Amino acid sequence: MTETAPHTLLTGRSLRIAAAGAFALAVAAGITEAVVAVTSIVAQQGADGALVTQVVARGLIFAGALTCAWYLARGRRWAWWALLLGLGVVGLASMLLPMAAALADGASWSTVFERDVAPLFPVIRALHIVSVLTGVTLMLHPAVRASLGARGQHS
């Protein structure tokens, strides 16, 4: 049995797959957040057209993010950009900016992490944020960028 040097395990492909996995975990956390929030809303207010529209929109976003993660793992450059801009910039901003604004207005951390929705909601939200940050960090590694196909067709 031969031993592999630890540095050879960190190839562009392995880091790319790890980044895709982190984004898939972020999507799973986002889906869990949505289920918890919708369950809470329905229990308190019932469902209406606006809630259904929100669920459909989030479902499409989650499906798109999972599709991009799949293609990132396969070395598609367009998926790298879509995840960086979509989840790494817009997605994080949509979670973090309202939280920062609420904290600046004097809200408690418990309120900011929507503990009132469900006791585990802050944990799920934190997992969501950390997963996106992990995915972005991994995909920004130079080996990942070098492993992407020139025309987005690399395996």
PDB file of C-alpha atoms in Angstrom:
ATOM      1  CA  MET A   1       0.000   0.000   0.000  1.00  0.00           C
ATOM      2  CA  THR A   2       1.426   3.340  -0.992  1.00  0.00           C
ATOM      3  CA  GLU A   3       0.900   6.482   0.967  1.00  0.00           C
ATOM      4  CA  THR A   4      -0.302   9.618  -0.741  1.00  0.00           C
ATOM      5  CA  ALA A   5       1.162  12.929   0.317  1.00  0.00           C
ATOM      6  CA  PRO A   6      -1.548  15.107   1.905  1.00  0.00           C
ATOM      7  CA  HIS A   7      -0.980  17.954  -0.534  1.00  0.00           C
ATOM      8  CA  THR A   8      -1.875  15.770  -3.507  1.00  0.00           C
ATOM      9  CA  LEU A   9      -5.386  15.306  -2.105  1.00  0.00           C
ATOM     10  CA  LEU A  10      -6.080  19.010  -2.554  1.00  0.00           C
ATOM     11  CA  THR A  11      -6.430  19.023  -6.299  1.00  0.00           C
ATOM     12  CA  GLY A  12      -8.557  21.429  -8.241  1.00  0.00           C
ATOM     13  CA  ARG A  13     -11.050  18.640  -8.854  1.00  0.00           C
ATOM     14  CA  SER A  14     -11.302  17.614  -5.187  1.00  0.00           C
ATOM     15  CA  LEU A  15     -11.656  21.214  -4.031  1.00  0.00           C
ATOM     16  CA  ARG A  16     -14.247  21.842  -6.746  1.00  0.00           C
ATOM     17  CA  ILE A  17     -16.260  18.834  -5.580  1.00  0.00           C
ATOM     18  CA  ALA A  18     -15.950  19.970  -1.951  1.00  0.00           C
ATOM     19  CA  ALA A  19     -17.185  23.453  -2.945  1.00  0.00           C
ATOM     20  CA  ALA A  20     -20.134  21.921  -4.794  1.00  0.00           C
ATOM     21  CA  GLY A  21     -20.901  19.839  -1.708  1.00  0.00           C
ATOM     22  CA  ALA A  22     -20.824  22.928   0.495  1.00  0.00           C
ATOM     23  CA  PHE A  23     -23.269  24.666  -1.851  1.00  0.00           C
ATOM     24  CA  ALA A  24     -25.534  21.603  -1.849  1.00  0.00           C
ATOM     25  CA  LEU A  25     -25.480  21.692   1.963  1.00  0.00           C
ATOM     26  CA  ALA A  26     -26.339  25.402   1.843  1.00  0.00           C
ATOM     27  CA  VAL A  27     -29.311  24.611  -0.394  1.00  0.00           C
ATOM     28  CA  ALA A  28     -30.426  21.848   1.991  1.00  0.00           C
ATOM     29  CA  ALA A  29     -30.238  24.337   4.864  1.00  0.00           C
ATOM     30  CA  GLY A  30     -32.184  26.882   2.792  1.00  0.00           C
ATOM     31  CA  ILE A  31     -34.883  24.312   2.047  1.00  0.00           C
ATOM     32  CA  THR A  32     -35.057  23.412   5.734  1.00  0.00           C
ATOM     33  CA  GLU A  33     -35.363  27.109   6.644  1.00  0.00           C
ATOM     34  CA  ALA A  34     -38.180  27.502   4.134  1.00  0.00           C
ATOM     35  CA  VAL A  35     -40.048  24.455   5.446  1.00  0.00           C
ATOM     36  CA  VAL A  36     -39.743  25.666   9.047  1.00  0.00           C
ATOM     37  CA  ALA A  37     -40.807  29.210   8.157  1.00  0.00           C
ATOM     38  CA  VAL A  38     -43.728  28.129   5.970  1.00  0.00           C
ATOM     39  CA  THR A  39     -44.937  25.692   8.629  1.00  0.00           C
ATOM     40  CA  SER A  40     -44.847  28.474  11.203  1.00  0.00           C
ATOM     41  CA  ILE A  41     -46.647  30.946   8.917  1.00  0.00           C
ATOM     42  CA  VAL A  42     -49.343  28.446   7.943  1.00  0.00           C
ATOM     43  CA  ALA A  43     -49.907  27.535  11.601  1.00  0.00           C
ATOM     44  CA  GLN A  44     -50.312  31.210  12.537  1.00  0.00           C
ATOM     45  CA  GLN A  45     -52.006  32.760   9.494  1.00  0.00           C
ATOM     46  CA  GLY A  46     -52.847  30.068   6.973  1.00  0.00           C
ATOM     47  CA  ALA A  47     -51.624  29.996   3.398  1.00  0.00           C
ATOM     48  CA  ASP A  48     -52.327  32.656   0.799  1.00  0.00           C
ATOM     49  CA  GLY A  49     -51.268  33.421  -2.756  1.00  0.00           C
ATOM     50  CA  ALA A  50     -48.246  35.438  -1.661  1.00  0.00           C
ATOM     51  CA  LEU A  51     -46.926  32.523   0.389  1.00  0.00           C
ATOM     52  CA  VAL A  52     -47.401  30.115  -2.506  1.00  0.00           C
ATOM     53  CA  THR A  53     -45.553  32.528  -4.805  1.00  0.00           C
ATOM     54  CA  GLN A  54     -42.673  32.742  -2.307  1.00  0.00           C
ATOM     55  CA  VAL A  55     -42.469  28.944  -2.044  1.00  0.00           C
ATOM     56  CA  VAL A  56     -42.433  28.534  -5.835  1.00  0.00           C
ATOM     57  CA  ALA A  57     -39.786  31.265  -6.265  1.00  0.00           C
ATOM     58  CA  ARG A  58     -37.556  29.737  -3.594  1.00  0.00           C
ATOM     59  CA  GLY A  59     -38.039  26.298  -5.095  1.00  0.00           C
ATOM     60  CA  LEU A  60     -36.821  27.558  -8.470  1.00  0.00           C
ATOM     61  CA  ILE A  61     -33.832  29.273  -6.861  1.00  0.00           C
ATOM     62  CA  PHE A  62     -32.929  26.128  -4.923  1.00  0.00           C
ATOM     63  CA  ALA A  63     -33.248  23.979  -8.055  1.00  0.00           C
ATOM     64  CA  GLY A  64     -31.037  26.406  -9.984  1.00  0.00           C
ATOM     65  CA  ALA A  65     -28.430  26.455  -7.213  1.00  0.00           C
ATOM     66  CA  LEU A  66     -28.332  22.652  -7.046  1.00  0.00           C
ATOM     67  CA  THR A  67     -27.978  22.486 -10.810  1.00  0.00           C
ATOM     68  CA  CYS A  68     -25.086  24.942 -10.682  1.00  0.00           C
ATOM     69  CA  ALA A  69     -23.420  22.957  -7.873  1.00  0.00           C
ATOM     70  CA  TRP A  70     -23.736  19.810  -9.994  1.00  0.00           C
ATOM     71  CA  TYR A  71     -22.080  21.517 -12.943  1.00  0.00           C
ATOM     72  CA  LEU A  72     -19.413  23.147 -10.782  1.00  0.00           C
ATOM     73  CA  ALA A  73     -18.386  19.685  -9.602  1.00  0.00           C
ATOM     74  CA  ARG A  74     -17.963  18.794 -13.288  1.00  0.00           C
ATOM     75  CA  GLY A  75     -15.780  21.817 -13.984  1.00  0.00           C
ATOM     76  CA  ARG A  76     -18.164  24.149 -15.774  1.00  0.00           C
ATOM     77  CA  ARG A  77     -16.886  27.706 -15.645  1.00  0.00           C
ATOM     78  CA  TRP A  78     -20.372  29.215 -16.059  1.00  0.00           C
ATOM     79  CA  ALA A  79     -21.515  27.340 -12.925  1.00  0.00           C
ATOM     80  CA  TRP A  80     -18.556  28.761 -10.996  1.00  0.00           C
ATOM     81  CA  TRP A  81     -19.634  32.289 -11.948  1.00  0.00           C
ATOM     82  CA  ALA A  82     -23.327  31.599 -11.300  1.00  0.00           C
ATOM     83  CA  LEU A  83     -22.595  30.303  -7.796  1.00  0.00           C
ATOM     84  CA  LEU A  84     -20.141  33.070  -6.996  1.00  0.00           C
ATOM     85  CA  LEU A  85     -22.545  35.809  -8.038  1.00  0.00           C
ATOM     86  CA  GLY A  86     -25.840  34.091  -7.197  1.00  0.00           C
ATOM     87  CA  LEU A  87     -25.131  32.511  -3.827  1.00  0.00           C
ATOM     88  CA  GLY A  88     -21.840  34.142  -2.861  1.00  0.00           C
ATOM     89  CA  VAL A  89     -22.938  37.721  -3.497  1.00  0.00           C
ATOM     90  CA  VAL A  90     -26.717  38.053  -3.921  1.00  0.00           C
ATOM     91  CA  GLY A  91     -27.681  35.140  -1.661  1.00  0.00           C
ATOM     92  CA  LEU A  92     -25.386  36.116   1.185  1.00  0.00           C
ATOM     93  CA  ALA A  93     -26.389  39.762   0.884  1.00  0.00           C
ATOM     94  CA  SER A  94     -30.082  38.816   1.069  1.00  0.00           C
ATOM     95  CA  MET A  95     -29.405  37.026   4.357  1.00  0.00           C
ATOM     96  CA  LEU A  96     -26.746  39.214   5.957  1.00  0.00           C
ATOM     97  CA  LEU A  97     -27.812  42.768   5.090  1.00  0.00           C
ATOM     98  CA  PRO A  98     -31.245  42.556   6.778  1.00  0.00           C
ATOM     99  CA  MET A  99     -29.586  40.933   9.803  1.00  0.00           C
ATOM    100  CA  ALA A 100     -26.961  43.697   9.981  1.00  0.00           C
ATOM    101  CA  ALA A 101     -29.641  46.380   9.621  1.00  0.00           C
ATOM    102  CA  ALA A 102     -31.705  44.817  12.411  1.00  0.00           C
ATOM    103  CA  LEU A 103     -28.659  44.642  14.686  1.00  0.00           C
ATOM    104  CA  ALA A 104     -27.851  48.274  13.885  1.00  0.00           C
ATOM    105  CA  ASP A 105     -31.417  49.179  14.880  1.00  0.00           C
ATOM    106  CA  GLY A 106     -30.901  47.526  18.257  1.00  0.00           C
ATOM    107  CA  ALA A 107     -32.462  44.106  17.668  1.00  0.00           C
ATOM    108  CA  SER A 108     -31.169  41.177  19.691  1.00  0.00           C
ATOM    109  CA  TRP A 109     -29.211  38.314  18.134  1.00  0.00           C
ATOM    110  CA  SER A 110     -32.154  36.037  18.951  1.00  0.00           C
ATOM    111  CA  THR A 111     -34.500  38.279  16.979  1.00  0.00           C
ATOM    112  CA  VAL A 112     -32.031  38.667  14.113  1.00  0.00           C
ATOM    113  CA  PHE A 113     -31.662  34.886  13.783  1.00  0.00           C
ATOM    114  CA  GLU A 114     -35.470  34.548  13.917  1.00  0.00           C
ATOM    115  CA  ARG A 115     -35.515  32.336  16.982  1.00  0.00           C
ATOM    116  CA  ASP A 116     -39.217  33.159  17.264  1.00  0.00           C
ATOM    117  CA  VAL A 117     -39.856  31.131  14.094  1.00  0.00           C
ATOM    118  CA  ALA A 118     -38.535  27.932  15.688  1.00  0.00           C
ATOM    119  CA  PRO A 119     -35.920  27.104  18.337  1.00  0.00           C
ATOM    120  CA  LEU A 120     -33.631  25.448  15.765  1.00  0.00           C
ATOM    121  CA  PHE A 121     -33.998  28.174  13.141  1.00  0.00           C
ATOM    122  CA  PRO A 122     -30.826  30.050  14.236  1.00  0.00           C
ATOM    123  CA  VAL A 123     -28.792  26.852  13.915  1.00  0.00           C
ATOM    124  CA  ILE A 124     -30.182  26.172  10.451  1.00  0.00           C
ATOM    125  CA  ARG A 125     -29.565  29.791   9.371  1.00  0.00           C
ATOM    126  CA  ALA A 126     -25.988  29.685  10.700  1.00  0.00           C
ATOM    127  CA  LEU A 127     -25.374  26.394   8.842  1.00  0.00           C
ATOM    128  CA  HIS A 128     -26.761  28.014   5.682  1.00  0.00           C
ATOM    129  CA  ILE A 129     -24.434  31.012   5.958  1.00  0.00           C
ATOM    130  CA  VAL A 130     -21.360  28.969   6.888  1.00  0.00           C
ATOM    131  CA  SER A 131     -22.000  26.530   4.036  1.00  0.00           C
ATOM    132  CA  VAL A 132     -22.158  29.331   1.470  1.00  0.00           C
ATOM    133  CA  LEU A 133     -19.000  30.935   2.890  1.00  0.00           C
ATOM    134  CA  THR A 134     -17.235  27.556   2.785  1.00  0.00           C
ATOM    135  CA  GLY A 135     -18.306  26.947  -0.820  1.00  0.00           C
ATOM    136  CA  VAL A 136     -17.127  30.380  -1.915  1.00  0.00           C
ATOM    137  CA  THR A 137     -13.816  30.015  -0.065  1.00  0.00           C
ATOM    138  CA  LEU A 138     -13.136  26.634  -1.659  1.00  0.00           C
ATOM    139  CA  MET A 139     -14.094  27.707  -5.158  1.00  0.00           C
ATOM    140  CA  LEU A 140     -11.832  30.767  -4.981  1.00  0.00           C
ATOM    141  CA  HIS A 141      -8.785  28.530  -4.520  1.00  0.00           C
ATOM    142  CA  PRO A 142      -6.488  28.982  -7.548  1.00  0.00           C
ATOM    143  CA  ALA A 143      -6.454  25.223  -8.193  1.00  0.00           C
ATOM    144  CA  VAL A 144     -10.228  25.256  -8.632  1.00  0.00           C
ATOM    145  CA  ARG A 145     -10.136  28.112 -11.116  1.00  0.00           C
ATOM    146  CA  ALA A 146      -7.323  26.377 -12.999  1.00  0.00           C
ATOM    147  CA  SER A 147      -9.355  23.155 -13.132  1.00  0.00           C
ATOM    148  CA  LEU A 148     -12.313  24.758 -14.897  1.00  0.00           C
ATOM    149  CA  GLY A 149     -12.704  24.022 -18.559  1.00  0.00           C
ATOM    150  CA  ALA A 150     -11.783  26.826 -20.917  1.00  0.00           C
ATOM    151  CA  ARG A 151     -15.222  26.583 -22.479  1.00  0.00           C
ATOM    152  CA  GLY A 152     -16.915  25.225 -19.389  1.00  0.00           C
ATOM    153  CA  GLN A 153     -16.572  21.617 -20.571  1.00  0.00           C
ATOM    154  CA  HIS A 154     -14.119  19.997 -18.200  1.00  0.00           C
ATOM    155  CA  SER A 155     -14.687  16.860 -16.192  1.00  0.00           C
TER     156      SER A 155
END
